[in-house]
């Protein structure tokens, strides 16, 4: 018991001494001392404390080689603390202030990577996703031979998948709410925007079925034109999907019913 108490006491004293030493450096005006302590804390992965000292140094230094290191380490501290918006800000500041640095391309990529990591789930507003996607594409266009190009392409694919999922779920939402006109429009837009979307066959099926249900439940004056749209949507479906497709027979059935309904209405004229 005494040995455990001794170890605990020594540990506490070391911790207090360490905290006291840090506070002394933090309050000091000695930039060299702050710099050495900030780098030491960074190497020891004490990123929060390192960032506090680096923030001070950023304001104390003029434009020197050391300032370049300060900006870089500060950005990396916030990255390792998972504070991606702040990390992105400092990586962007680095590229603005040190565009000739060998680390400029790395920091430009890291700023985008932090933006990528900071994006919310697909069910939230995706305007920021589109902005980051465009920025990543611009990066790859300007740096086609960069070591980060492959990673950027992976991020682009992930963001496109997120946008595709958002579009797909919006179509399902309209359909499940029986907003058939909106479901048809949204399904067509999704396929147009993302021809490679994994749910393309299902979206084209929804365009046929929702249009059919819209026609079926329409007032008489609109029914004929809407049944004709069913046939048009089926032609699009048939062009892109072979007879073996999951919903082919069902779509074909909607088209045949629509033809019969159109014929009945024309015979009444």
Short mmCIF file of C-alpha atoms in Angstrom, two decimals:
data_model
loop_
_atom_site.label_atom_id
_atom_site.label_comp_id
_atom_site.label_asym_id
_atom_site.label_seq_id
_atom_site.Cartn_x
_atom_site.Cartn_y
_atom_site.Cartn_z
CA UNK A 1 0.00 0.00 0.00
CA UNK A 2 2.83 2.40 0.90
CA UNK A 3 4.60 1.70 -2.42
CA UNK A 4 1.41 2.46 -4.38
CA UNK A 5 0.92 5.66 -2.42
CA UNK A 6 4.53 6.66 -3.12
CA UNK A 7 4.12 6.04 -6.84
CA UNK A 8 0.88 8.06 -6.90
CA UNK A 9 2.50 10.91 -4.98
CA UNK A 10 5.51 11.01 -7.26
CA UNK A 11 3.24 10.91 -10.32
CA UNK A 12 1.20 13.82 -8.97
CA UNK A 13 4.31 15.86 -8.21
CA UNK A 14 5.69 15.22 -11.70
CA UNK A 15 2.36 16.25 -13.23
CA UNK A 16 2.21 19.42 -11.18
CA UNK A 17 5.80 20.23 -12.05
CA UNK A 18 5.03 19.65 -15.69
CA UNK A 19 1.97 21.91 -15.55
CA UNK A 20 3.99 24.55 -13.72
CA UNK A 21 6.72 24.37 -16.35
CA UNK A 22 4.17 24.71 -19.14
CA UNK A 23 2.53 27.73 -17.51
CA UNK A 24 5.94 29.33 -17.12
CA UNK A 25 6.68 28.87 -20.83
CA UNK A 26 3.18 30.01 -21.79
CA UNK A 27 3.58 33.28 -19.87
CA UNK A 28 7.16 33.81 -21.04
CA UNK A 29 8.08 36.28 -23.79
CA UNK A 30 11.03 34.16 -24.86
CA UNK A 31 10.10 33.04 -28.39
CA UNK A 32 12.97 30.54 -28.55
CA UNK A 33 11.78 28.85 -25.34
CA UNK A 34 8.18 28.77 -26.59
CA UNK A 35 9.23 27.33 -29.93
CA UNK A 36 11.29 24.54 -28.38
CA UNK A 37 8.48 23.65 -25.96
CA UNK A 38 5.84 23.73 -28.70
CA UNK A 39 7.88 21.38 -30.89
CA UNK A 40 8.56 19.07 -27.94
CA UNK A 41 4.86 18.91 -27.04
CA UNK A 42 4.00 18.25 -30.67
CA UNK A 43 6.41 15.32 -30.83
CA UNK A 44 4.88 13.97 -27.61
CA UNK A 45 1.41 14.31 -29.23
CA UNK A 46 0.20 16.88 -26.71
CA UNK A 47 -1.46 18.73 -29.55
CA UNK A 48 -3.76 21.02 -27.56
CA UNK A 49 -0.92 22.50 -25.49
CA UNK A 50 1.37 22.68 -28.50
CA UNK A 51 -1.31 24.59 -30.42
CA UNK A 52 -1.64 27.13 -27.60
CA UNK A 53 2.05 27.97 -27.78
CA UNK A 54 2.05 27.96 -31.58
CA UNK A 55 -0.86 30.40 -31.58
CA UNK A 56 1.27 32.74 -29.47
CA UNK A 57 4.28 32.31 -31.75
CA UNK A 58 2.17 33.04 -34.82
CA UNK A 59 1.48 36.50 -33.43
CA UNK A 60 5.03 37.02 -32.11
CA UNK A 61 7.02 36.00 -35.18
CA UNK A 62 7.61 38.10 -38.23
CA UNK A 63 7.95 36.48 -41.65
CA UNK A 64 10.73 34.00 -40.94
CA UNK A 65 11.46 30.38 -41.74
CA UNK A 66 10.28 29.53 -38.24
CA UNK A 67 6.87 31.08 -38.96
CA UNK A 68 6.40 28.64 -41.83
CA UNK A 69 6.98 25.74 -39.45
CA UNK A 70 4.63 27.32 -36.90
CA UNK A 71 1.78 27.51 -39.42
CA UNK A 72 2.35 23.95 -40.56
CA UNK A 73 2.54 22.47 -37.06
CA UNK A 74 -0.44 24.52 -35.94
CA UNK A 75 -2.54 23.17 -38.79
CA UNK A 76 -1.38 19.64 -38.01
CA UNK A 77 -2.23 20.10 -34.33
CA UNK A 78 -5.83 20.96 -35.14
CA UNK A 79 -5.98 18.12 -37.65
CA UNK A 80 -4.83 15.64 -35.01
CA UNK A 81 -7.36 17.12 -32.57
CA UNK A 82 -10.07 16.41 -35.19
CA UNK A 83 -10.91 20.11 -35.37
CA UNK A 84 -11.21 19.97 -39.15
CA UNK A 85 -12.67 23.44 -39.84
CA UNK A 86 -9.85 25.12 -37.91
CA UNK A 87 -7.22 22.82 -39.41
CA UNK A 88 -8.49 23.61 -42.91
CA UNK A 89 -8.28 27.32 -42.16
CA UNK A 90 -4.62 27.09 -41.18
CA UNK A 91 -3.69 24.82 -44.08
CA UNK A 92 -5.26 27.38 -46.43
CA UNK A 93 -3.44 30.20 -44.64
CA UNK A 94 -0.21 28.28 -45.13
CA UNK A 95 -0.72 27.98 -48.89
CA UNK A 96 -1.61 31.68 -49.09
CA UNK A 97 1.38 32.84 -47.08
CA UNK A 98 3.98 30.29 -48.20
CA UNK A 99 3.04 29.45 -51.77
CA UNK A 100 6.69 28.75 -52.69
CA UNK A 101 7.16 26.27 -49.86
CA UNK A 102 7.84 22.59 -50.64
CA UNK A 103 4.87 21.88 -48.35
CA UNK A 104 2.45 24.11 -50.28
CA UNK A 105 0.90 21.31 -52.34
CA UNK A 106 0.61 19.07 -49.29
CA UNK A 107 -1.15 21.82 -47.33
CA UNK A 108 -3.47 22.60 -50.23
CA UNK A 109 -4.49 18.94 -50.26
CA UNK A 110 -4.78 18.75 -46.46
CA UNK A 111 -7.09 21.77 -46.44
CA UNK A 112 -9.39 19.95 -48.87
CA UNK A 113 -9.08 16.70 -46.93
CA UNK A 114 -10.14 18.47 -43.74
CA UNK A 115 -13.10 19.98 -45.59
CA UNK A 116 -13.94 16.48 -46.80
CA UNK A 117 -13.75 15.05 -43.28
CA UNK A 118 -15.88 17.86 -41.91
CA UNK A 119 -18.86 17.19 -44.18
CA UNK A 120 -21.98 15.91 -42.44
CA UNK A 121 -24.06 12.86 -43.30
CA UNK A 122 -25.98 12.56 -46.59
CA UNK A 123 -29.35 13.43 -45.00
CA UNK A 124 -28.16 16.99 -44.25
CA UNK A 125 -27.92 19.90 -46.68
CA UNK A 126 -25.35 18.99 -49.34
CA UNK A 127 -24.37 22.43 -50.65
CA UNK A 128 -21.01 22.20 -48.87
CA UNK A 129 -20.49 18.72 -50.35
CA UNK A 130 -20.82 20.19 -53.85
CA UNK A 131 -18.37 22.99 -53.00
CA UNK A 132 -15.74 20.54 -51.70
CA UNK A 133 -16.31 18.23 -54.67
CA UNK A 134 -15.66 21.10 -57.07
CA UNK A 135 -12.54 22.16 -55.13
CA UNK A 136 -11.17 18.60 -55.23
CA UNK A 137 -11.74 18.41 -58.97
CA UNK A 138 -9.97 21.75 -59.43
CA UNK A 139 -7.03 20.46 -57.38
CA UNK A 140 -6.68 17.36 -59.56
CA UNK A 141 -6.94 19.50 -62.71
CA UNK A 142 -4.14 21.80 -61.57
CA UNK A 143 -2.04 19.01 -60.05
CA UNK A 144 -2.57 15.98 -62.31
CA UNK A 145 0.78 14.41 -61.40
CA UNK A 146 0.56 15.09 -57.67
CA UNK A 147 1.01 12.26 -55.18
CA UNK A 148 -2.37 13.34 -53.77
CA UNK A 149 -4.33 12.98 -57.01
CA UNK A 150 -5.35 9.38 -56.35
CA UNK A 151 -6.56 10.26 -52.87
CA UNK A 152 -8.52 13.21 -54.26
CA UNK A 153 -10.20 10.91 -56.77
CA UNK A 154 -11.19 8.60 -53.91
CA UNK A 155 -12.69 11.57 -52.03
CA UNK A 156 -14.52 12.67 -55.17
CA UNK A 157 -16.03 9.21 -55.59
CA UNK A 158 -17.13 9.19 -51.95
CA UNK A 159 -18.76 12.62 -52.25
CA UNK A 160 -20.50 11.69 -55.50
CA UNK A 161 -21.87 8.59 -53.78
CA UNK A 162 -23.16 10.79 -50.94
CA UNK A 163 -24.90 13.14 -53.39
CA UNK A 164 -26.34 10.18 -55.29
CA UNK A 165 -27.72 8.71 -52.08
CA UNK A 166 -29.30 12.08 -51.24
CA UNK A 167 -30.97 12.25 -54.67
CA UNK A 168 -32.19 8.65 -54.46
CA UNK A 169 -33.68 9.08 -51.00
CA UNK A 170 -35.40 12.29 -52.09
CA UNK A 171 -37.12 10.37 -54.91
CA UNK A 172 -38.25 7.69 -52.44
CA UNK A 173 -39.54 10.37 -50.09
CA UNK A 174 -41.66 11.96 -52.81
CA UNK A 175 -42.96 8.57 -53.91
CA UNK A 176 -43.82 7.41 -50.39
CA UNK A 177 -45.66 10.69 -49.77
CA UNK A 178 -47.66 10.01 -53.00
CA UNK A 179 -46.19 13.17 -54.51
CA UNK A 180 -46.00 11.33 -57.83
CA UNK A 181 -45.37 14.31 -60.09
CA UNK A 182 -42.38 15.36 -57.97
CA UNK A 183 -41.18 11.74 -57.78
CA UNK A 184 -41.13 11.49 -61.59
CA UNK A 185 -39.25 14.78 -61.97
CA UNK A 186 -36.76 13.95 -59.21
CA UNK A 187 -36.06 10.44 -60.56
CA UNK A 188 -35.35 11.79 -64.04
CA UNK A 189 -33.12 14.53 -62.66
CA UNK A 190 -31.17 12.01 -60.55
CA UNK A 191 -30.47 9.83 -63.60
CA UNK A 192 -29.52 12.86 -65.67
CA UNK A 193 -27.14 14.19 -63.01
CA UNK A 194 -25.64 10.79 -62.18
CA UNK A 195 -25.88 8.35 -65.12
CA UNK A 196 -23.73 5.88 -63.17
CA UNK A 197 -25.90 5.93 -60.04
CA UNK A 198 -26.20 2.36 -58.64
CA UNK A 199 -30.00 2.70 -58.29
CA UNK A 200 -30.52 3.81 -61.89
CA UNK A 201 -32.82 0.90 -62.85
CA UNK A 202 -34.99 1.48 -59.81
CA UNK A 203 -35.17 5.22 -60.46
CA UNK A 204 -36.27 4.64 -64.06
CA UNK A 205 -38.84 2.15 -62.77
CA UNK A 206 -40.18 4.76 -60.33
CA UNK A 207 -40.45 7.25 -63.21
CA UNK A 208 -42.77 4.76 -64.98
CA UNK A 209 -44.78 3.66 -61.95
CA UNK A 210 -45.20 7.11 -60.39
CA UNK A 211 -46.27 8.52 -63.77
CA UNK A 212 -48.81 5.70 -64.11
CA UNK A 213 -50.22 6.34 -60.62
CA UNK A 214 -50.32 10.06 -61.38
CA UNK A 215 -52.30 9.43 -64.57
CA UNK A 216 -54.63 6.94 -62.89
CA UNK A 217 -55.52 9.42 -60.13
CA UNK A 218 -55.75 12.50 -62.36
CA UNK A 219 -58.85 14.42 -63.39
CA UNK A 220 -60.21 13.37 -66.76
CA UNK A 221 -58.86 16.36 -68.68
CA UNK A 222 -55.24 15.49 -67.74
CA UNK A 223 -55.43 11.71 -67.81
CA UNK A 224 -54.69 11.10 -71.50
CA UNK A 225 -51.54 13.21 -71.66
CA UNK A 226 -50.27 11.66 -68.45
CA UNK A 227 -50.85 8.14 -69.74
CA UNK A 228 -48.87 9.12 -72.84
CA UNK A 229 -46.04 10.16 -70.52
CA UNK A 230 -46.14 6.65 -69.03
CA UNK A 231 -45.39 5.27 -72.50
CA UNK A 232 -42.56 7.76 -72.98
CA UNK A 233 -41.04 6.87 -69.61
CA UNK A 234 -41.33 3.18 -70.43
CA UNK A 235 -39.45 3.75 -73.70
CA UNK A 236 -36.64 5.37 -71.68
CA UNK A 237 -36.68 2.47 -69.23
CA UNK A 238 -36.67 -0.11 -72.05
CA UNK A 239 -33.78 1.62 -73.81
CA UNK A 240 -31.56 1.40 -70.74
CA UNK A 241 -32.70 -1.88 -69.19
CA UNK A 242 -32.91 -5.35 -70.79
CA UNK A 243 -36.00 -7.61 -70.39
CA UNK A 244 -34.18 -9.49 -67.63
CA UNK A 245 -34.18 -6.38 -65.42
CA UNK A 246 -35.90 -6.54 -62.05
CA UNK A 247 -38.84 -4.27 -62.87
CA UNK A 248 -39.09 -4.79 -66.63
CA UNK A 249 -42.31 -6.83 -66.62
CA UNK A 250 -44.02 -4.50 -64.19
CA UNK A 251 -43.09 -1.45 -66.26
CA UNK A 252 -44.29 -3.22 -69.39
CA UNK A 253 -47.59 -3.89 -67.69
CA UNK A 254 -48.02 -0.21 -66.79
CA UNK A 255 -47.36 0.67 -70.44
CA UNK A 256 -49.92 -1.83 -71.72
CA UNK A 257 -52.58 -0.58 -69.31
CA UNK A 258 -51.80 3.00 -70.34
CA UNK A 259 -52.24 2.12 -74.03
CA UNK A 260 -55.64 0.59 -73.29
CA UNK A 261 -56.75 3.62 -71.30
CA UNK A 262 -55.65 5.98 -74.06
CA UNK A 263 -57.56 3.85 -76.61
CA UNK A 264 -60.73 3.94 -74.48
CA UNK A 265 -60.56 7.71 -74.21
CA UNK A 266 -59.98 8.12 -77.95
CA UNK A 267 -62.97 5.86 -78.74
CA UNK A 268 -65.22 8.09 -76.64
CA UNK A 269 -64.37 11.14 -78.77
#
